Amino acid sequence: MRAQDPLALSASELAQEVYAGNLKAHDVARTYAQRVENLHRELNTHIEWDKDAVLNEVDKQLAYIEAARYAQKPLPLAGVPIAIKDNIMVDGQNVSCGSQLLRNHRAAYDATVVQKLKAAGALIFGRTNMDEFAMGSSCENSSYGPTVNPWNRRHVAGGSSGGSAAAVSARLAPLALGSDTGGSVRQPASFCGVVGLKPTYGRVSRYGLVAYGSSLDQIGTFATTVQDTALLYGVIAGHDPSDSTSANIPVPPTSLGPSSSLKGKRIAVIEEFMRDGLDEDVRTHFDQALQVYRECGATVETVSLPHLAHCIPVYYIIATAEASSNLARFDGIRYGARSQKPGLNLRELYTQSRSEGFGREVKQRIMLGTYVLSSGYYDAYYAKANRIREMMRREIQGVFEQGIDLIASPTAPTTAFELGQKTHDSLAMYLSDIYTLAANLAGIPALSQPIGLCRKGLPIGMQLMAPAFGEETLLRSAQVYEQQINGTQKFRPRI
């Protein structure tokens, strides 16, 4: 049999070939390791990459894969490299969250998702760059420098999971994990031309994820195809007793068979999202994608969700309030690098350690969150934001209760913007997540898939949202579109 190039195979194909013995997992690992070695500095995709250390750990996993093959134990991700965002614990590896405050913090255990990946035969392949503590929409807030877009190095990769998105886009790994608090998987997936999935809140364990906004955070996935997305989601989803917010609801099989019809499916477009601020290239490709869905049998209609106009203020009040609480532990005493400035009393030590360790955006959000939680302002801001959040959730739920199967929108109002373009305009940066916030606030699953390239050659994404625990509908519908346009070969940067 002719040797196959691991880089030319999808994650699903890689796993099948390795498990069947047609490809050696060792060869897959070395091929991908060399590609990361060649490109990760140029793109700044990884915070932590040590080729020899990665391959040494891979060697231990290879023995497990061979033993499982011999015992005929199924391994859905046999020999598949997967990159991990730098806020997810991997035992023995640094977990810095893109911050100098945690630059020497070493994880003492595996996150639940990492345990599941290893049990499925996956190879853990480096730690990817991110906005510090997941606070950002461009991956420019990392204390290790920005990740650049593989399609155009003068443009951002998106954030906060920009390193994971760029790594999959540039084929430094066929799969990657990120975290999504307000669009941090879907927006960079759109900017980098890959598929990004944010599952239902509670569907994937957050045990081992460093918290930003605890009621919003969800571990999500990056892949080049919907089939690979379903494969990875099927491995990491499920109840976890270690996570009190984990949903104890069975996960249906996620194996996607070939399908070309969406007959009977109803898709809603949000009227408020199609107004001012939407780039014309994005609008044109979104309309063309909707037409493909119509040709596949779906009906498309418009709905009004007026409360979604308040997404930005509601999200940033709730998220920063929760961040203020979650990040209080990083004080140089309990967690985090301690200031070495001499002669400090305890209060000064806390202040100096946090001042030295946190970046500007993190400090800004902590201060905002502390303010909205303070005496006299809690009811005026935080409590009111939670009431409006509940109105949004009910509004979205009401659409699904009327028989709508999916809600569609552009993933982002623009394509990837240039590096530095929005770093001094916080509001403009926040608005890049305007279409993705609703899914986190409502706790529903959402997926971004590539639908074309703009005139500048940058990817454009389309977002689909489904009812809670409706990932199967989401994935099957997205796959029909992908098969219809044969899109898996269109969204690979020349790198």
PDB file of C-alpha atoms in Angstrom, residues 156-441:
ATOM      1  CA  VAL A 156      -5.595  38.916  13.566  1.00  0.00           C
ATOM      2  CA  ALA A 157      -6.566  35.284  14.114  1.00  0.00           C
ATOM      3  CA  GLY A 158      -9.492  36.237  16.367  1.00  0.00           C
ATOM      4  CA  GLY A 159      -9.886  35.552  20.017  1.00  0.00           C
ATOM      5  CA  SER A 160      -9.637  34.549  22.614  1.00  0.00           C
ATOM      6  CA  SER A 161      -8.863  31.077  21.197  1.00  0.00           C
ATOM      7  CA  GLY A 162      -6.830  32.468  18.305  1.00  0.00           C
ATOM      8  CA  GLY A 163      -3.906  30.084  18.723  1.00  0.00           C
ATOM      9  CA  SER A 164      -6.115  26.997  18.444  1.00  0.00           C
ATOM     10  CA  ALA A 165      -7.995  28.355  15.418  1.00  0.00           C
ATOM     11  CA  ALA A 166      -4.805  29.327  13.585  1.00  0.00           C
ATOM     12  CA  ALA A 167      -3.155  25.996  14.421  1.00  0.00           C
ATOM     13  CA  VAL A 168      -5.978  24.002  12.841  1.00  0.00           C
ATOM     14  CA  SER A 169      -6.222  26.389   9.889  1.00  0.00           C
ATOM     15  CA  ALA A 170      -2.481  26.097   9.191  1.00  0.00           C
ATOM     16  CA  ARG A 171      -2.653  22.309   9.687  1.00  0.00           C
ATOM     17  CA  LEU A 172      -0.391  22.288  12.738  1.00  0.00           C
ATOM     18  CA  ALA A 173      -2.980  19.918  14.217  1.00  0.00           C
ATOM     19  CA  PRO A 174      -6.131  18.432  12.692  1.00  0.00           C
ATOM     20  CA  LEU A 175      -8.082  19.231  15.878  1.00  0.00           C
ATOM     21  CA  ALA A 176      -7.865  21.680  18.770  1.00  0.00           C
ATOM     22  CA  LEU A 177      -9.702  22.648  21.935  1.00  0.00           C
ATOM     23  CA  GLY A 178     -10.607  26.186  22.920  1.00  0.00           C
ATOM     24  CA  SER A 179     -12.911  27.865  25.377  1.00  0.00           C
ATOM     25  CA  ASP A 180     -15.908  30.010  24.478  1.00  0.00           C
ATOM     26  CA  THR A 181     -17.278  32.603  26.915  1.00  0.00           C
ATOM     27  CA  GLY A 182     -18.840  34.985  24.409  1.00  0.00           C
ATOM     28  CA  GLY A 183     -17.713  33.697  21.016  1.00  0.00           C
ATOM     29  CA  SER A 184     -14.073  32.828  21.670  1.00  0.00           C
ATOM     30  CA  VAL A 185     -14.277  29.631  19.615  1.00  0.00           C
ATOM     31  CA  ARG A 186     -16.692  30.682  16.871  1.00  0.00           C
ATOM     32  CA  GLN A 187     -15.266  34.107  16.045  1.00  0.00           C
ATOM     33  CA  PRO A 188     -11.651  32.923  15.507  1.00  0.00           C
ATOM     34  CA  ALA A 189     -13.032  29.899  13.628  1.00  0.00           C
ATOM     35  CA  SER A 190     -14.747  32.341  11.283  1.00  0.00           C
ATOM     36  CA  PHE A 191     -11.627  34.491  10.909  1.00  0.00           C
ATOM     37  CA  CYS A 192      -9.398  31.463  10.178  1.00  0.00           C
ATOM     38  CA  GLY A 193     -11.772  29.475   7.947  1.00  0.00           C
ATOM     39  CA  VAL A 194     -12.366  26.425  10.159  1.00  0.00           C
ATOM     40  CA  VAL A 195     -15.350  24.862  11.925  1.00  0.00           C
ATOM     41  CA  GLY A 196     -15.845  25.957  15.532  1.00  0.00           C
ATOM     42  CA  LEU A 197     -18.394  24.454  17.929  1.00  0.00           C
ATOM     43  CA  LYS A 198     -19.597  25.807  21.272  1.00  0.00           C
ATOM     44  CA  PRO A 199     -21.678  23.046  22.908  1.00  0.00           C
ATOM     45  CA  THR A 200     -24.642  23.589  25.213  1.00  0.00           C
ATOM     46  CA  TYR A 201     -23.635  24.942  28.622  1.00  0.00           C
ATOM     47  CA  GLY A 202     -23.052  21.884  30.827  1.00  0.00           C
ATOM     48  CA  ARG A 203     -22.695  19.402  27.951  1.00  0.00           C
ATOM     49  CA  VAL A 204     -18.879  19.347  28.194  1.00  0.00           C
ATOM     50  CA  SER A 205     -17.165  19.310  31.583  1.00  0.00           C
ATOM     51  CA  ARG A 206     -15.387  22.482  32.683  1.00  0.00           C
ATOM     52  CA  TYR A 207     -13.346  20.625  35.298  1.00  0.00           C
ATOM     53  CA  GLY A 208      -9.753  21.675  34.612  1.00  0.00           C
ATOM     54  CA  LEU A 209     -10.681  24.838  32.689  1.00  0.00           C
ATOM     55  CA  VAL A 210      -9.417  28.043  34.309  1.00  0.00           C
ATOM     56  CA  ALA A 211     -12.584  30.070  34.821  1.00  0.00           C
ATOM     57  CA  TYR A 212     -13.296  33.474  33.293  1.00  0.00           C
ATOM     58  CA  GLY A 213     -17.105  33.783  33.476  1.00  0.00           C
ATOM     59  CA  SER A 214     -18.417  30.669  35.193  1.00  0.00           C
ATOM     60  CA  SER A 215     -22.013  30.923  33.957  1.00  0.00           C
ATOM     61  CA  LEU A 216     -20.845  31.521  30.384  1.00  0.00           C
ATOM     62  CA  ASP A 217     -17.670  29.450  29.848  1.00  0.00           C
ATOM     63  CA  GLN A 218     -17.792  26.312  27.730  1.00  0.00           C
ATOM     64  CA  ILE A 219     -14.992  24.239  26.237  1.00  0.00           C
ATOM     65  CA  GLY A 220     -15.377  24.084  22.465  1.00  0.00           C
ATOM     66  CA  THR A 221     -13.767  22.477  19.431  1.00  0.00           C
ATOM     67  CA  PHE A 222     -11.909  23.384  16.230  1.00  0.00           C
ATOM     68  CA  ALA A 223     -11.715  21.177  13.151  1.00  0.00           C
ATOM     69  CA  THR A 224     -11.498  21.486   9.376  1.00  0.00           C
ATOM     70  CA  THR A 225     -14.734  19.583   8.693  1.00  0.00           C
ATOM     71  CA  VAL A 226     -18.100  19.085  10.365  1.00  0.00           C
ATOM     72  CA  GLN A 227     -17.455  15.322  10.465  1.00  0.00           C
ATOM     73  CA  ASP A 228     -14.285  15.887  12.495  1.00  0.00           C
ATOM     74  CA  THR A 229     -16.161  18.330  14.730  1.00  0.00           C
ATOM     75  CA  ALA A 230     -18.767  15.679  15.470  1.00  0.00           C
ATOM     76  CA  LEU A 231     -16.025  13.135  16.170  1.00  0.00           C
ATOM     77  CA  LEU A 232     -14.258  15.364  18.709  1.00  0.00           C
ATOM     78  CA  TYR A 233     -17.497  16.522  20.311  1.00  0.00           C
ATOM     79  CA  GLY A 234     -18.609  12.905  20.739  1.00  0.00           C
ATOM     80  CA  VAL A 235     -15.412  12.147  22.661  1.00  0.00           C
ATOM     81  CA  ILE A 236     -15.462  15.077  25.097  1.00  0.00           C
ATOM     82  CA  ALA A 237     -19.224  15.442  25.727  1.00  0.00           C
ATOM     83  CA  GLY A 238     -20.985  13.861  28.681  1.00  0.00           C
ATOM     84  CA  HIS A 239     -21.725  14.139  32.373  1.00  0.00           C
ATOM     85  CA  ASP A 240     -18.870  14.643  34.820  1.00  0.00           C
ATOM     86  CA  PRO A 241     -19.395  14.307  38.599  1.00  0.00           C
ATOM     87  CA  SER A 242     -16.357  16.559  39.116  1.00  0.00           C
ATOM     88  CA  ASP A 243     -18.231  19.501  37.577  1.00  0.00           C
ATOM     89  CA  SER A 244     -21.320  20.629  39.487  1.00  0.00           C
ATOM     90  CA  THR A 245     -22.641  22.417  36.381  1.00  0.00           C
ATOM     91  CA  SER A 246     -22.311  19.316  34.178  1.00  0.00           C
ATOM     92  CA  ALA A 247     -25.637  18.170  32.708  1.00  0.00           C
ATOM     93  CA  ASN A 248     -26.576  14.588  33.531  1.00  0.00           C
ATOM     94  CA  ILE A 249     -28.296  14.061  30.180  1.00  0.00           C
ATOM     95  CA  PRO A 250     -27.356  11.212  27.795  1.00  0.00           C
ATOM     96  CA  VAL A 251     -25.364  12.194  24.702  1.00  0.00           C
ATOM     97  CA  PRO A 252     -26.868  10.700  21.515  1.00  0.00           C
ATOM     98  CA  PRO A 253     -24.480   9.140  18.971  1.00  0.00           C
ATOM     99  CA  THR A 254     -22.760  11.796  16.875  1.00  0.00           C
ATOM    100  CA  SER A 255     -21.677   9.675  13.902  1.00  0.00           C
ATOM    101  CA  LEU A 256     -22.780  11.593  10.819  1.00  0.00           C
ATOM    102  CA  GLY A 257     -23.769   9.608   7.762  1.00  0.00           C
ATOM    103  CA  PRO A 258     -24.068  11.082   4.259  1.00  0.00           C
ATOM    104  CA  SER A 259     -27.137  13.241   3.767  1.00  0.00           C
ATOM    105  CA  SER A 260     -28.168  15.785   1.147  1.00  0.00           C
ATOM    106  CA  SER A 261     -31.565  16.923   2.361  1.00  0.00           C
ATOM    107  CA  LEU A 262     -32.836  19.332   4.978  1.00  0.00           C
ATOM    108  CA  LYS A 263     -36.437  18.898   3.959  1.00  0.00           C
ATOM    109  CA  GLY A 264     -38.763  20.107   6.692  1.00  0.00           C
ATOM    110  CA  LYS A 265     -36.090  22.088   8.558  1.00  0.00           C
ATOM    111  CA  ARG A 266     -36.965  25.673   9.437  1.00  0.00           C
ATOM    112  CA  ILE A 267     -34.182  28.240   9.751  1.00  0.00           C
ATOM    113  CA  ALA A 268     -34.730  31.677  11.280  1.00  0.00           C
ATOM    114  CA  VAL A 269     -32.650  34.760  10.513  1.00  0.00           C
ATOM    115  CA  ILE A 270     -32.566  37.441  13.232  1.00  0.00           C
ATOM    116  CA  GLU A 271     -33.817  40.704  11.809  1.00  0.00           C
ATOM    117  CA  GLU A 272     -31.805  42.851  14.236  1.00  0.00           C
ATOM    118  CA  PHE A 273     -28.520  41.227  13.128  1.00  0.00           C
ATOM    119  CA  MET A 274     -28.947  42.170   9.471  1.00  0.00           C
ATOM    120  CA  ARG A 275     -28.928  45.937   9.902  1.00  0.00           C
ATOM    121  CA  ASP A 276     -26.145  48.531  10.079  1.00  0.00           C
ATOM    122  CA  GLY A 277     -22.599  47.426  10.832  1.00  0.00           C
ATOM    123  CA  LEU A 278     -22.586  44.280   8.697  1.00  0.00           C
ATOM    124  CA  ASP A 279     -19.842  44.177   6.072  1.00  0.00           C
ATOM    125  CA  GLU A 280     -21.219  43.871   2.527  1.00  0.00           C
ATOM    126  CA  ASP A 281     -18.961  40.923   1.650  1.00  0.00           C
ATOM    127  CA  VAL A 282     -20.177  39.106   4.762  1.00  0.00           C
ATOM    128  CA  ARG A 283     -23.811  39.904   3.947  1.00  0.00           C
ATOM    129  CA  THR A 284     -23.446  38.670   0.354  1.00  0.00           C
ATOM    130  CA  HIS A 285     -21.863  35.349   1.323  1.00  0.00           C
ATOM    131  CA  PHE A 286     -24.362  34.855   4.135  1.00  0.00           C
ATOM    132  CA  ASP A 287     -27.254  35.329   1.703  1.00  0.00           C
ATOM    133  CA  GLN A 288     -25.630  32.864  -0.710  1.00  0.00           C
ATOM    134  CA  ALA A 289     -25.214  30.310   2.084  1.00  0.00           C
ATOM    135  CA  LEU A 290     -28.878  30.670   3.022  1.00  0.00           C
ATOM    136  CA  GLN A 291     -29.772  29.974  -0.604  1.00  0.00           C
ATOM    137  CA  VAL A 292     -27.787  26.722  -0.453  1.00  0.00           C
ATOM    138  CA  TYR A 293     -29.745  25.732   2.648  1.00  0.00           C
ATOM    139  CA  ARG A 294     -32.969  26.476   0.743  1.00  0.00           C
ATOM    140  CA  GLU A 295     -31.791  24.308  -2.163  1.00  0.00           C
ATOM    141  CA  CYS A 296     -31.193  21.506   0.353  1.00  0.00           C
ATOM    142  CA  GLY A 297     -34.854  21.667   1.393  1.00  0.00           C
ATOM    143  CA  ALA A 298     -34.861  24.059   4.351  1.00  0.00           C
ATOM    144  CA  THR A 299     -37.198  27.011   4.642  1.00  0.00           C
ATOM    145  CA  VAL A 300     -35.777  30.337   5.760  1.00  0.00           C
ATOM    146  CA  GLU A 301     -37.778  32.990   7.583  1.00  0.00           C
ATOM    147  CA  THR A 302     -37.062  36.182   9.518  1.00  0.00           C
ATOM    148  CA  VAL A 303     -37.712  36.665  13.232  1.00  0.00           C
ATOM    149  CA  SER A 304     -37.394  39.665  15.518  1.00  0.00           C
ATOM    150  CA  LEU A 305     -35.561  39.303  18.840  1.00  0.00           C
ATOM    151  CA  PRO A 306     -35.469  42.862  20.176  1.00  0.00           C
ATOM    152  CA  HIS A 307     -33.806  42.059  23.491  1.00  0.00           C
ATOM    153  CA  LEU A 308     -30.664  40.882  21.655  1.00  0.00           C
ATOM    154  CA  ALA A 309     -29.901  44.565  21.028  1.00  0.00           C
ATOM    155  CA  HIS A 310     -28.689  44.593  24.652  1.00  0.00           C
ATOM    156  CA  CYS A 311     -26.242  41.679  24.239  1.00  0.00           C
ATOM    157  CA  ILE A 312     -23.057  43.741  24.526  1.00  0.00           C
ATOM    158  CA  PRO A 313     -23.816  45.602  27.795  1.00  0.00           C
ATOM    159  CA  VAL A 314     -25.489  42.568  29.403  1.00  0.00           C
ATOM    160  CA  TYR A 315     -22.598  40.278  28.529  1.00  0.00           C
ATOM    161  CA  TYR A 316     -19.851  42.637  29.667  1.00  0.00           C
ATOM    162  CA  ILE A 317     -21.566  43.354  32.970  1.00  0.00           C
ATOM    163  CA  ILE A 318     -22.097  39.669  33.783  1.00  0.00           C
ATOM    164  CA  ALA A 319     -18.767  38.420  32.409  1.00  0.00           C
ATOM    165  CA  THR A 320     -16.656  41.070  34.124  1.00  0.00           C
ATOM    166  CA  ALA A 321     -18.490  40.600  37.427  1.00  0.00           C
ATOM    167  CA  GLU A 322     -17.777  36.878  37.335  1.00  0.00           C
ATOM    168  CA  ALA A 323     -14.187  37.522  36.236  1.00  0.00           C
ATOM    169  CA  SER A 324     -13.670  39.880  39.163  1.00  0.00           C
ATOM    170  CA  SER A 325     -14.650  37.059  41.507  1.00  0.00           C
ATOM    171  CA  ASN A 326     -12.815  34.255  39.683  1.00  0.00           C
ATOM    172  CA  LEU A 327      -9.539  36.124  39.304  1.00  0.00           C
ATOM    173  CA  ALA A 328      -9.391  37.212  42.967  1.00  0.00           C
ATOM    174  CA  ARG A 329      -7.490  33.994  43.723  1.00  0.00           C
ATOM    175  CA  PHE A 330      -4.535  35.092  41.571  1.00  0.00           C
ATOM    176  CA  ASP A 331      -2.825  37.241  44.159  1.00  0.00           C
ATOM    177  CA  GLY A 332       0.750  35.960  44.376  1.00  0.00           C
ATOM    178  CA  ILE A 333      -0.049  34.071  47.590  1.00  0.00           C
ATOM    179  CA  ARG A 334      -2.600  31.398  46.685  1.00  0.00           C
ATOM    180  CA  TYR A 335      -1.863  31.332  42.946  1.00  0.00           C
ATOM    181  CA  GLY A 336       0.321  33.329  40.606  1.00  0.00           C
ATOM    182  CA  ALA A 337       3.812  34.809  40.494  1.00  0.00           C
ATOM    183  CA  ARG A 338       4.692  36.831  43.581  1.00  0.00           C
ATOM    184  CA  SER A 339       6.228  40.288  43.275  1.00  0.00           C
ATOM    185  CA  GLN A 340       9.896  40.351  44.260  1.00  0.00           C
ATOM    186  CA  LYS A 341       9.844  44.044  45.137  1.00  0.00           C
ATOM    187  CA  PRO A 342      11.388  44.342  48.648  1.00  0.00           C
ATOM    188  CA  GLY A 343       9.779  45.814  51.752  1.00  0.00           C
ATOM    189  CA  LEU A 344       6.127  45.159  50.920  1.00  0.00           C
ATOM    190  CA  ASN A 345       3.452  44.567  53.535  1.00  0.00           C
ATOM    191  CA  LEU A 346       0.689  42.035  52.772  1.00  0.00           C
ATOM    192  CA  ARG A 347      -1.712  44.494  51.109  1.00  0.00           C
ATOM    193  CA  GLU A 348       1.105  45.971  49.029  1.00  0.00           C
ATOM    194  CA  LEU A 349       2.237  42.487  48.040  1.00  0.00           C
ATOM    195  CA  TYR A 350      -1.221  41.634  46.698  1.00  0.00           C
ATOM    196  CA  THR A 351      -1.424  44.926  44.825  1.00  0.00           C
ATOM    197  CA  GLN A 352       2.078  44.761  43.374  1.00  0.00           C
ATOM    198  CA  SER A 353       1.825  41.103  42.314  1.00  0.00           C
ATOM    199  CA  ARG A 354      -1.442  41.685  40.483  1.00  0.00           C
ATOM    200  CA  SER A 355      -0.233  44.962  38.963  1.00  0.00           C
ATOM    201  CA  GLU A 356       2.890  43.296  37.590  1.00  0.00           C
ATOM    202  CA  GLY A 357       1.190  40.089  36.473  1.00  0.00           C
ATOM    203  CA  PHE A 358      -2.059  41.212  34.837  1.00  0.00           C
ATOM    204  CA  GLY A 359      -2.208  42.982  31.479  1.00  0.00           C
ATOM    205  CA  ARG A 360      -4.200  46.118  30.669  1.00  0.00           C
ATOM    206  CA  GLU A 361      -7.358  44.416  29.381  1.00  0.00           C
ATOM    207  CA  VAL A 362      -7.579  42.056  32.353  1.00  0.00           C
ATOM    208  CA  LYS A 363      -7.150  44.938  34.815  1.00  0.00           C
ATOM    209  CA  GLN A 364      -9.824  46.907  32.978  1.00  0.00           C
ATOM    210  CA  ARG A 365     -12.332  44.062  33.166  1.00  0.00           C
ATOM    211  CA  ILE A 366     -11.577  43.297  36.831  1.00  0.00           C
ATOM    212  CA  MET A 367     -12.184  46.937  37.727  1.00  0.00           C
ATOM    213  CA  LEU A 368     -15.429  47.051  35.763  1.00  0.00           C
ATOM    214  CA  GLY A 369     -16.607  43.807  37.371  1.00  0.00           C
ATOM    215  CA  THR A 370     -15.720  44.998  40.858  1.00  0.00           C
ATOM    216  CA  TYR A 371     -17.605  48.231  40.219  1.00  0.00           C
ATOM    217  CA  VAL A 372     -20.855  46.563  39.079  1.00  0.00           C
ATOM    218  CA  LEU A 373     -20.763  44.259  42.120  1.00  0.00           C
ATOM    219  CA  SER A 374     -20.083  47.025  44.623  1.00  0.00           C
ATOM    220  CA  SER A 375     -22.548  48.285  47.190  1.00  0.00           C
ATOM    221  CA  GLY A 376     -25.066  50.636  45.626  1.00  0.00           C
ATOM    222  CA  TYR A 377     -24.440  49.427  42.060  1.00  0.00           C
ATOM    223  CA  TYR A 378     -25.242  45.693  42.267  1.00  0.00           C
ATOM    224  CA  ASP A 379     -28.991  46.184  41.697  1.00  0.00           C
ATOM    225  CA  ALA A 380     -28.513  48.931  39.124  1.00  0.00           C
ATOM    226  CA  TYR A 381     -26.156  46.900  36.930  1.00  0.00           C
ATOM    227  CA  TYR A 382     -25.509  43.241  37.761  1.00  0.00           C
ATOM    228  CA  ALA A 383     -29.013  42.290  38.917  1.00  0.00           C
ATOM    229  CA  LYS A 384     -30.605  44.183  36.027  1.00  0.00           C
ATOM    230  CA  ALA A 385     -28.269  42.526  33.507  1.00  0.00           C
ATOM    231  CA  ASN A 386     -29.289  39.099  34.785  1.00  0.00           C
ATOM    232  CA  ARG A 387     -32.968  39.977  34.406  1.00  0.00           C
ATOM    233  CA  ILE A 388     -32.429  41.041  30.802  1.00  0.00           C
ATOM    234  CA  ARG A 389     -30.383  37.887  30.211  1.00  0.00           C
ATOM    235  CA  GLU A 390     -33.374  35.819  31.281  1.00  0.00           C
ATOM    236  CA  MET A 391     -35.601  37.807  28.908  1.00  0.00           C
ATOM    237  CA  MET A 392     -33.166  37.014  26.069  1.00  0.00           C
ATOM    238  CA  ARG A 393     -33.145  33.334  26.959  1.00  0.00           C
ATOM    239  CA  ARG A 394     -36.948  33.182  26.955  1.00  0.00           C
ATOM    240  CA  GLU A 395     -37.113  35.126  23.702  1.00  0.00           C
ATOM    241  CA  ILE A 396     -34.767  32.666  21.981  1.00  0.00           C
ATOM    242  CA  GLN A 397     -36.526  29.679  23.532  1.00  0.00           C
ATOM    243  CA  GLY A 398     -39.835  31.058  22.256  1.00  0.00           C
ATOM    244  CA  VAL A 399     -38.512  30.994  18.685  1.00  0.00           C
ATOM    245  CA  PHE A 400     -37.587  27.321  18.984  1.00  0.00           C
ATOM    246  CA  GLU A 401     -40.928  26.512  20.604  1.00  0.00           C
ATOM    247  CA  GLN A 402     -42.633  27.888  17.489  1.00  0.00           C
ATOM    248  CA  GLY A 403     -41.059  25.082  15.449  1.00  0.00           C
ATOM    249  CA  ILE A 404     -37.835  26.749  14.323  1.00  0.00           C
ATOM    250  CA  ASP A 405     -34.984  24.223  14.139  1.00  0.00           C
ATOM    251  CA  LEU A 406     -32.024  26.579  13.728  1.00  0.00           C
ATOM    252  CA  ILE A 407     -31.222  30.262  14.068  1.00  0.00           C
ATOM    253  CA  ALA A 408     -28.711  31.537  11.504  1.00  0.00           C
ATOM    254  CA  SER A 409     -26.551  34.650  11.430  1.00  0.00           C
ATOM    255  CA  PRO A 410     -23.120  35.729  10.262  1.00  0.00           C
ATOM    256  CA  THR A 411     -20.550  34.671  12.848  1.00  0.00           C
ATOM    257  CA  ALA A 412     -18.936  38.104  12.902  1.00  0.00           C
ATOM    258  CA  PRO A 413     -19.897  41.414  11.280  1.00  0.00           C
ATOM    259  CA  THR A 414     -16.541  41.630   9.457  1.00  0.00           C
ATOM    260  CA  THR A 415     -13.684  39.437   8.343  1.00  0.00           C
ATOM    261  CA  ALA A 416     -10.418  39.399  10.309  1.00  0.00           C
ATOM    262  CA  PHE A 417      -9.233  42.962  10.894  1.00  0.00           C
ATOM    263  CA  GLU A 418      -5.643  44.150  10.771  1.00  0.00           C
ATOM    264  CA  LEU A 419      -3.307  43.783  13.727  1.00  0.00           C
ATOM    265  CA  GLY A 420      -3.492  46.858  15.939  1.00  0.00           C
ATOM    266  CA  GLN A 421      -6.607  48.219  14.242  1.00  0.00           C
ATOM    267  CA  LYS A 422      -8.841  47.941  17.323  1.00  0.00           C
ATOM    268  CA  THR A 423      -6.436  47.610  20.224  1.00  0.00           C
ATOM    269  CA  HIS A 424      -7.145  51.151  21.464  1.00  0.00           C
ATOM    270  CA  ASP A 425     -10.892  51.051  20.879  1.00  0.00           C
ATOM    271  CA  SER A 426     -12.438  48.633  23.381  1.00  0.00           C
ATOM    272  CA  LEU A 427     -16.004  49.151  22.136  1.00  0.00           C
ATOM    273  CA  ALA A 428     -15.075  48.402  18.520  1.00  0.00           C
ATOM    274  CA  MET A 429     -13.298  45.257  19.719  1.00  0.00           C
ATOM    275  CA  TYR A 430     -16.291  44.183  21.816  1.00  0.00           C
ATOM    276  CA  LEU A 431     -18.653  44.663  18.851  1.00  0.00           C
ATOM    277  CA  SER A 432     -16.814  41.977  16.877  1.00  0.00           C
ATOM    278  CA  ASP A 433     -18.601  39.447  19.137  1.00  0.00           C
ATOM    279  CA  ILE A 434     -22.067  40.942  18.752  1.00  0.00           C
ATOM    280  CA  TYR A 435     -23.536  37.910  16.952  1.00  0.00           C
ATOM    281  CA  THR A 436     -21.966  35.236  19.149  1.00  0.00           C
ATOM    282  CA  LEU A 437     -22.854  36.501  22.646  1.00  0.00           C
ATOM    283  CA  ALA A 438     -26.504  35.381  22.580  1.00  0.00           C
ATOM    284  CA  ALA A 439     -25.637  31.671  22.536  1.00  0.00           C
ATOM    285  CA  ASN A 440     -23.538  31.989  25.701  1.00  0.00           C
ATOM    286  CA  LEU A 441     -26.099  34.128  27.490  1.00  0.00           C
TER     287      LEU A 441
END
